[in-house]
Amino acid sequence: QVQLIESGGGLVQVGGSMKLSCVASGRAFSTYHRAWFRQAPGKEREFVAVIHWTGGSTRYADSVKGRFTISRDNAKNTVYLQMNSLKPEDTAVYSCAADRGVTLYREARNYDYWGQGTQVTVSS
């Protein structure tokens, strides 16, 4: 059974930092691109960041560029999202996803596997 399980969410104050993790099991995801998406209440799911399966290339949403960093450890089948300088508008459920496409997609429809998500709340 393929599973993506996120952890690391919670409550943080404005300007604080938080690191999310997503571990994959049931399949060798070392050759899958891995991404983070988020969905705030009443809003559509939006792309946050993606990393190539080699770790050699990344893409970020403009809203998080310079504040968030995506990384991966293929030996642990895990992808991370380091979030710094958090803002109230970063409050959302963050979900990880995996895909083995030919490019780094920003569209959720291109991803084959999804986690259940972890809540991140930034309080002011």
PDB file of C-alpha atoms in Angstrom, residues 2-108:
ATOM      1  CA  VAL A   2       1.397   3.333  -1.071  1.00  0.00           C
ATOM      2  CA  GLN A   3       1.345   5.991   1.607  1.00  0.00           C
ATOM      3  CA  LEU A   4       2.594   9.553   1.934  1.00  0.00           C
ATOM      4  CA  ILE A   5       2.482  10.742   5.529  1.00  0.00           C
ATOM      5  CA  GLU A   6       3.085  14.355   6.509  1.00  0.00           C
ATOM      6  CA  SER A   7       4.198  15.566   9.908  1.00  0.00           C
ATOM      7  CA  GLY A   8       5.498  18.698  11.553  1.00  0.00           C
ATOM      8  CA  GLY A   9       2.473  20.949  11.358  1.00  0.00           C
ATOM      9  CA  GLY A  10       1.028  22.943  14.235  1.00  0.00           C
ATOM     10  CA  LEU A  11       0.692  26.459  15.572  1.00  0.00           C
ATOM     11  CA  VAL A  12       3.408  29.077  15.110  1.00  0.00           C
ATOM     12  CA  GLN A  13       3.571  32.822  15.564  1.00  0.00           C
ATOM     13  CA  VAL A  14       4.048  35.314  12.771  1.00  0.00           C
ATOM     14  CA  GLY A  15       7.679  35.469  11.758  1.00  0.00           C
ATOM     15  CA  GLY A  16       8.403  32.033  13.135  1.00  0.00           C
ATOM     16  CA  SER A  17       9.688  28.895  11.441  1.00  0.00           C
ATOM     17  CA  MET A  18       8.421  25.376  10.960  1.00  0.00           C
ATOM     18  CA  LYS A  19       9.683  22.292   9.139  1.00  0.00           C
ATOM     19  CA  LEU A  20       7.339  19.799   7.535  1.00  0.00           C
ATOM     20  CA  SER A  21       8.268  16.255   6.606  1.00  0.00           C
ATOM     21  CA  CYS A  22       6.636  13.769   4.276  1.00  0.00           C
ATOM     22  CA  VAL A  23       7.727  10.156   4.351  1.00  0.00           C
ATOM     23  CA  ALA A  24       6.733   7.743   1.630  1.00  0.00           C
ATOM     24  CA  SER A  25       6.184   4.037   2.056  1.00  0.00           C
ATOM     25  CA  GLY A  26       5.039   1.128  -0.041  1.00  0.00           C
ATOM     26  CA  ARG A  27       7.003   2.146  -3.084  1.00  0.00           C
ATOM     27  CA  ALA A  28      10.473   3.408  -3.891  1.00  0.00           C
ATOM     28  CA  PHE A  29       9.875   7.104  -4.429  1.00  0.00           C
ATOM     29  CA  SER A  30      13.507   7.942  -5.019  1.00  0.00           C
ATOM     30  CA  THR A  31      12.800   8.494  -8.731  1.00  0.00           C
ATOM     31  CA  TYR A  32       9.622  10.522  -8.160  1.00  0.00           C
ATOM     32  CA  HIS A  33       9.471  14.290  -8.150  1.00  0.00           C
ATOM     33  CA  ARG A  34       8.063  15.435  -4.842  1.00  0.00           C
ATOM     34  CA  ALA A  35       5.946  18.491  -4.199  1.00  0.00           C
ATOM     35  CA  TRP A  36       4.102  20.439  -1.555  1.00  0.00           C
ATOM     36  CA  PHE A  37       0.671  21.981  -2.021  1.00  0.00           C
ATOM     37  CA  ARG A  38      -1.530  23.838   0.421  1.00  0.00           C
ATOM     38  CA  GLN A  39      -5.207  24.643   0.799  1.00  0.00           C
ATOM     39  CA  ALA A  40      -6.606  27.377   2.990  1.00  0.00           C
ATOM     40  CA  PRO A  41     -10.246  27.401   4.138  1.00  0.00           C
ATOM     41  CA  GLY A  42     -12.527  28.503   1.346  1.00  0.00           C
ATOM     42  CA  LYS A  43      -9.722  28.551  -1.212  1.00  0.00           C
ATOM     43  CA  GLU A  44      -8.505  26.241  -3.909  1.00  0.00           C
ATOM     44  CA  ARG A  45      -5.471  24.074  -3.448  1.00  0.00           C
ATOM     45  CA  GLU A  46      -2.330  25.869  -4.560  1.00  0.00           C
ATOM     46  CA  PHE A  47       1.171  24.848  -5.508  1.00  0.00           C
ATOM     47  CA  VAL A  48       3.934  25.628  -3.000  1.00  0.00           C
ATOM     48  CA  ALA A  49       7.144  23.926  -4.139  1.00  0.00           C
ATOM     49  CA  VAL A  50       8.498  20.942  -6.069  1.00  0.00           C
ATOM     50  CA  ILE A  51      11.843  19.182  -6.194  1.00  0.00           C
ATOM     51  CA  HIS A  52      13.291  16.993  -8.928  1.00  0.00           C
ATOM     52  CA  TRP A  53      13.902  13.368  -8.022  1.00  0.00           C
ATOM     53  CA  THR A  54      17.656  14.011  -8.160  1.00  0.00           C
ATOM     54  CA  GLY A  55      17.314  16.982  -5.843  1.00  0.00           C
ATOM     55  CA  GLY A  56      19.072  19.070  -8.441  1.00  0.00           C
ATOM     56  CA  SER A  57      16.203  21.366  -9.380  1.00  0.00           C
ATOM     57  CA  THR A  58      13.421  23.109  -7.498  1.00  0.00           C
ATOM     58  CA  ARG A  59      10.499  25.403  -8.235  1.00  0.00           C
ATOM     59  CA  TYR A  60       8.585  27.675  -5.861  1.00  0.00           C
ATOM     60  CA  ALA A  61       5.399  29.649  -5.850  1.00  0.00           C
ATOM     61  CA  ASP A  62       6.105  33.372  -5.912  1.00  0.00           C
ATOM     62  CA  SER A  63       4.310  33.757  -2.584  1.00  0.00           C
ATOM     63  CA  VAL A  64       6.873  31.588  -0.758  1.00  0.00           C
ATOM     64  CA  LYS A  65      10.046  32.204  -2.745  1.00  0.00           C
ATOM     65  CA  GLY A  66      12.877  33.265  -0.475  1.00  0.00           C
ATOM     66  CA  ARG A  67      11.066  32.055   2.642  1.00  0.00           C
ATOM     67  CA  PHE A  68      10.475  28.340   2.028  1.00  0.00           C
ATOM     68  CA  THR A  69      12.993  25.659   1.075  1.00  0.00           C
ATOM     69  CA  ILE A  70      12.152  22.221  -0.241  1.00  0.00           C
ATOM     70  CA  SER A  71      14.665  19.392   0.145  1.00  0.00           C
ATOM     71  CA  ARG A  72      14.730  15.622   0.076  1.00  0.00           C
ATOM     72  CA  ASP A  73      16.558  12.613   1.438  1.00  0.00           C
ATOM     73  CA  ASN A  74      16.075   9.713  -0.958  1.00  0.00           C
ATOM     74  CA  ALA A  75      17.660   7.259   1.435  1.00  0.00           C
ATOM     75  CA  LYS A  76      14.803   8.008   3.823  1.00  0.00           C
ATOM     76  CA  ASN A  77      12.109   8.404   1.125  1.00  0.00           C
ATOM     77  CA  THR A  78      11.413  11.767   2.724  1.00  0.00           C
ATOM     78  CA  VAL A  79      10.820  15.289   1.453  1.00  0.00           C
ATOM     79  CA  TYR A  80      10.978  18.359   3.667  1.00  0.00           C
ATOM     80  CA  LEU A  81       9.617  21.870   3.591  1.00  0.00           C
ATOM     81  CA  GLN A  82      11.464  24.406   5.726  1.00  0.00           C
ATOM     82  CA  MET A  83       9.251  27.429   6.245  1.00  0.00           C
ATOM     83  CA  ASN A  84      10.697  30.670   7.584  1.00  0.00           C
ATOM     84  CA  SER A  85       9.276  34.152   8.143  1.00  0.00           C
ATOM     85  CA  LEU A  86       5.790  32.704   8.318  1.00  0.00           C
ATOM     86  CA  LYS A  87       2.802  34.948   7.684  1.00  0.00           C
ATOM     87  CA  PRO A  88      -0.891  34.566   8.577  1.00  0.00           C
ATOM     88  CA  GLU A  89      -1.647  33.934   4.904  1.00  0.00           C
ATOM     89  CA  ASP A  90       0.525  30.806   5.074  1.00  0.00           C
ATOM     90  CA  THR A  91      -2.151  29.193   7.256  1.00  0.00           C
ATOM     91  CA  ALA A  92      -3.421  26.117   5.406  1.00  0.00           C
ATOM     92  CA  VAL A  93      -3.431  22.354   5.232  1.00  0.00           C
ATOM     93  CA  TYR A  94      -0.153  21.345   3.611  1.00  0.00           C
ATOM     94  CA  SER A  95      -0.084  18.161   1.551  1.00  0.00           C
ATOM     95  CA  CYS A  96       2.765  16.396  -0.149  1.00  0.00           C
ATOM     96  CA  ALA A  97       2.514  14.727  -3.522  1.00  0.00           C
ATOM     97  CA  ALA A  98       4.611  12.537  -5.799  1.00  0.00           C
ATOM     98  CA  ASP A  99       4.871  12.284  -9.554  1.00  0.00           C
ATOM     99  CA  ARG A 100       7.199  10.760 -12.123  1.00  0.00           C
ATOM    100  CA  GLY A 101       6.525  13.095 -15.010  1.00  0.00           C
ATOM    101  CA  VAL A 102       8.965  14.513 -17.506  1.00  0.00           C
ATOM    102  CA  THR A 103       8.968  17.948 -15.901  1.00  0.00           C
ATOM    103  CA  LEU A 104       8.333  19.666 -12.583  1.00  0.00           C
ATOM    104  CA  TYR A 105       4.613  20.311 -12.577  1.00  0.00           C
ATOM    105  CA  ARG A 106       2.832  23.048 -10.656  1.00  0.00           C
ATOM    106  CA  GLU A 107      -0.622  21.634 -11.358  1.00  0.00           C
ATOM    107  CA  ALA A 108      -2.105  19.253  -8.818  1.00  0.00           C
TER     108      ALA A 108
END
